[in-house]
PDB file of C-alpha atoms in Angstrom:
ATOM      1  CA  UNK A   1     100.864  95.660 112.849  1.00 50.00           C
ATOM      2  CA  UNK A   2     104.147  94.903 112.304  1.00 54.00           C
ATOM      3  CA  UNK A   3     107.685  97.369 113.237  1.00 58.00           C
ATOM      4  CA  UNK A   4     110.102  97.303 110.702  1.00 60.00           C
ATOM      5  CA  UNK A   5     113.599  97.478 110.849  1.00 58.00           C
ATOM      6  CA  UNK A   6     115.135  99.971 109.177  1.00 58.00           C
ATOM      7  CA  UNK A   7     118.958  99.939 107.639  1.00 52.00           C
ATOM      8  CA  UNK A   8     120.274 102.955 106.111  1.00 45.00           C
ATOM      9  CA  UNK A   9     120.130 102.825 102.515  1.00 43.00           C
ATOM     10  CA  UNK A  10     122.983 104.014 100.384  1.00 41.00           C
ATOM     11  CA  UNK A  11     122.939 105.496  97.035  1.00 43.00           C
ATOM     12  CA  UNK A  12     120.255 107.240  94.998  1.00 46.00           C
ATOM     13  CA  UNK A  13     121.055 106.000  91.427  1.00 46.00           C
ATOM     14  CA  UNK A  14     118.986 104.832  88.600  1.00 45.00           C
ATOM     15  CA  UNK A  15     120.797 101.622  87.428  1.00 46.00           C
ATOM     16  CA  UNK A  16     118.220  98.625  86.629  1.00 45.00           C
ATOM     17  CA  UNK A  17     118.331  97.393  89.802  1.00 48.00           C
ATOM     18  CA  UNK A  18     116.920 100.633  91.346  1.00 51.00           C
ATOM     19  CA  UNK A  19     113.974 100.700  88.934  1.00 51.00           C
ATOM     20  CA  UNK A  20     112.925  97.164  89.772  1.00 55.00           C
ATOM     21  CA  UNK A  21     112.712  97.635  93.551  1.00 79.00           C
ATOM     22  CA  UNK A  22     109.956  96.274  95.216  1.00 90.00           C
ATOM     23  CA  UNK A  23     107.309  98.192  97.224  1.00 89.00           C
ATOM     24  CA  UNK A  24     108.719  97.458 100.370  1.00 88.00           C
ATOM     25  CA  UNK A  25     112.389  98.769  99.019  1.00 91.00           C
ATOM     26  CA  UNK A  26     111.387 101.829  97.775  1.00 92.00           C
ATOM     27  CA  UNK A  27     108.879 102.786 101.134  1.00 93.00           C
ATOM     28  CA  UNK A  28     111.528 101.349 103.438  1.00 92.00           C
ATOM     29  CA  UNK A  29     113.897 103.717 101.403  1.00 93.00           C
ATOM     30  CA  UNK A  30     111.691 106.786 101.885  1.00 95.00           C
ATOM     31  CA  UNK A  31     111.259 105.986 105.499  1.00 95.00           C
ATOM     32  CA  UNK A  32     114.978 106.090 106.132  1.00 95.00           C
ATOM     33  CA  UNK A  33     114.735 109.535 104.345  1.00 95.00           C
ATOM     34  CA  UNK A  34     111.670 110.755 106.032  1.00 96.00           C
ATOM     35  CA  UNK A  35     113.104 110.167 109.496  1.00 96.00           C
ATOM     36  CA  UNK A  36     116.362 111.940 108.854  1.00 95.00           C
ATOM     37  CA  UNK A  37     113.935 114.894 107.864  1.00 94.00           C
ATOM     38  CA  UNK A  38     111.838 114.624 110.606  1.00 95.00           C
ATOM     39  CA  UNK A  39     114.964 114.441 112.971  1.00 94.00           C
ATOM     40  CA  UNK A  40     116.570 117.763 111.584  1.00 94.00           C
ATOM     41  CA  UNK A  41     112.833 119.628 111.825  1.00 92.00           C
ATOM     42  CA  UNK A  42     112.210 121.696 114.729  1.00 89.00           C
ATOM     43  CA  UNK A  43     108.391 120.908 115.992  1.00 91.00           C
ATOM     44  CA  UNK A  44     108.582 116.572 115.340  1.00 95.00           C
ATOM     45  CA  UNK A  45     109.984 113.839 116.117  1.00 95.00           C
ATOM     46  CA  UNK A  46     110.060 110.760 114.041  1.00 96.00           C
ATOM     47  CA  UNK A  47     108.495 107.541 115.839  1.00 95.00           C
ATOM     48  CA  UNK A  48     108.346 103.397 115.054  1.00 95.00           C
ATOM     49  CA  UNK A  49     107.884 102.681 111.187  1.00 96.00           C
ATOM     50  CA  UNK A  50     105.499  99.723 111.353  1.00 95.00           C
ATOM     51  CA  UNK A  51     104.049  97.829 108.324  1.00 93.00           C
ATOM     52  CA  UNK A  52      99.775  97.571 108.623  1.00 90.00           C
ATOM     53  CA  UNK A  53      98.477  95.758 106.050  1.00 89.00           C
ATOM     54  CA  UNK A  54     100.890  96.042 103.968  1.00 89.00           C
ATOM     55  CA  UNK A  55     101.569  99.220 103.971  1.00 94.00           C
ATOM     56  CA  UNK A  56     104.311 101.090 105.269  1.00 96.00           C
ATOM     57  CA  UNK A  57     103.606 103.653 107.938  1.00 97.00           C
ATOM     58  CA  UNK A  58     105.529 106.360 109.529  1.00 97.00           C
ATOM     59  CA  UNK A  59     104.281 107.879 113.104  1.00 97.00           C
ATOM     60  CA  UNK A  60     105.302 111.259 113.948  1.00 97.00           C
ATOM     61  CA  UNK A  61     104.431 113.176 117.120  1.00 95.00           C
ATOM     62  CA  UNK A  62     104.616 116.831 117.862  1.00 93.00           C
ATOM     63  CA  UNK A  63     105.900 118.718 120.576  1.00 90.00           C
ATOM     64  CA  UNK A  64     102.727 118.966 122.270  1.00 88.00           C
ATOM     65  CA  UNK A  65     102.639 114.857 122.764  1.00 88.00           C
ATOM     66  CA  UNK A  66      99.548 114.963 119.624  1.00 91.00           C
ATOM     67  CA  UNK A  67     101.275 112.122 116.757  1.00 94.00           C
ATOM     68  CA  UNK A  68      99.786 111.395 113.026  1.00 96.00           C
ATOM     69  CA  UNK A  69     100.786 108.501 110.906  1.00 97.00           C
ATOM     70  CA  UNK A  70     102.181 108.736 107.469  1.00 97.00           C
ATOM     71  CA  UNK A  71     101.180 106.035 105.203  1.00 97.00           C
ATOM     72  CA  UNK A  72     104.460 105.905 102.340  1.00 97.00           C
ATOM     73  CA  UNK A  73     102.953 104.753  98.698  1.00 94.00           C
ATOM     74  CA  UNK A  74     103.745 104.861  95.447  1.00 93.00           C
ATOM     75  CA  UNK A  75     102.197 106.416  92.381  1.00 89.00           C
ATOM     76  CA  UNK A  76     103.684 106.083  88.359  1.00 85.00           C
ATOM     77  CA  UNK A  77     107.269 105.693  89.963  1.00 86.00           C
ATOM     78  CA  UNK A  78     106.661 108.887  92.870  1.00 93.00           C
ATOM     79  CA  UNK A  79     106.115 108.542  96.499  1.00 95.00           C
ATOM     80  CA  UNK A  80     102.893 109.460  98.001  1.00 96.00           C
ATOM     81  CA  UNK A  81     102.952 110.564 101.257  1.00 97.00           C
ATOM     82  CA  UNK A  82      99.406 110.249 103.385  1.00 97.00           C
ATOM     83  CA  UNK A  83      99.278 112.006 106.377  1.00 96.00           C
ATOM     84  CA  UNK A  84      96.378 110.633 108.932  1.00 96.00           C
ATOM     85  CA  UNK A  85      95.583 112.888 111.575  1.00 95.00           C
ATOM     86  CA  UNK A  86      93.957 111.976 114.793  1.00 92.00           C
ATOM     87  CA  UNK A  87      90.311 113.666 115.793  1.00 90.00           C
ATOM     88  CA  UNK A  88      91.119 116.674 117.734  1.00 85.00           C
ATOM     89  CA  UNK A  89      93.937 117.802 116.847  1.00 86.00           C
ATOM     90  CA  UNK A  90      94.006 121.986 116.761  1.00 89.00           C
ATOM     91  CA  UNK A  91      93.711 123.205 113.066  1.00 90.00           C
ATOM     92  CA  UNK A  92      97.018 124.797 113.633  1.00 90.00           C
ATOM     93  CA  UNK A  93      98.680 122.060 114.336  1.00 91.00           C
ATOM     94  CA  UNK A  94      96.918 119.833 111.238  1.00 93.00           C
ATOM     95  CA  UNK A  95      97.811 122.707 109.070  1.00 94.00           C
ATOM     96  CA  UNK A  96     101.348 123.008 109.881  1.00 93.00           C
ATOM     97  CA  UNK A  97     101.852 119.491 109.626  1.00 94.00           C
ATOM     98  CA  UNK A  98      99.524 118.769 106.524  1.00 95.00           C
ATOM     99  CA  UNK A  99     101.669 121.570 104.451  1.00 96.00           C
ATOM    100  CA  UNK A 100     105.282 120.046 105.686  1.00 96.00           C
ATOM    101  CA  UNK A 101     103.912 116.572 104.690  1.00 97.00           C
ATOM    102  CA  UNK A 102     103.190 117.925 101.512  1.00 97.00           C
ATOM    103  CA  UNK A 103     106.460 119.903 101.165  1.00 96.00           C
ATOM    104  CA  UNK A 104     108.483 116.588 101.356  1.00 96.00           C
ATOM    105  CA  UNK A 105     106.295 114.959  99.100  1.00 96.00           C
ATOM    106  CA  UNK A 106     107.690 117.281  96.680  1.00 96.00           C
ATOM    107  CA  UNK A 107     110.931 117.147  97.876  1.00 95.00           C
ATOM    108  CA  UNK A 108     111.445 113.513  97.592  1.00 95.00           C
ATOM    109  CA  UNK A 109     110.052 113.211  94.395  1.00 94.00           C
ATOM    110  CA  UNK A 110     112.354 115.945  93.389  1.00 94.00           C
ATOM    111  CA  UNK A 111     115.423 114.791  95.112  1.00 89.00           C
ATOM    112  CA  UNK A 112     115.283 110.675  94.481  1.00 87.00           C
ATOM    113  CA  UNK A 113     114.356 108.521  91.541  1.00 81.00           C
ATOM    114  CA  UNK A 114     111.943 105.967  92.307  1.00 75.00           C
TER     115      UNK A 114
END
């Protein structure tokens, strides 16, 4: 597993050279996005982005100490967001988390141009 650096990414535009971003660009790009997100939200906090096979992985924990992983793909030019959720966690929890995983989803597919 490897931890990857992240920069802060500027811009959001749809010249050429936006479209023909690489994998790695465009998950490293939603990572910077998905931690700001996580940041402002109330019940997570955003831990190491690490690359695992090469895929690009997000861990978040929860204010109980439980964490999940989100891996960050792509799909016909829209991020796919897969939460993984440890064994045990309470169904409360997993729900919560499983609908505001899905909500960004939405909103980043909404908001940026893959």
């Amino acid at each position: 597993m490897q931890q990857l650096q992240l920069s802060r990414l500027s811009g959001g535009g749809t010249s050429a050279k936006d479209k023909s971003k690489s994998y790695h660009q465009k998950a490293t790009e939603a990572a910077n996005y998905l931690v700001d997100l996580f940041t402002d939200a109330v019940d997570y906090v955003p831990g190491d982005v690490k690359e695992e096979a090469g895929i690009v992985v997000l861990e978040v924990k929860l204010l109980n100490a439980t964490s999940f992983t989100i891996n960050i793909g792509f799909q016909r030019s829209e991020v796919r967001l897969k939460p993984n959720f440890p064994s045990g966690i309470l169904q409360a929890d997993f729900k919560k988390a499983r609908h505001f995983v899905e909500d960004l989803e939405c909103y980043l597919n909404v908001a940026h141009q893959w």
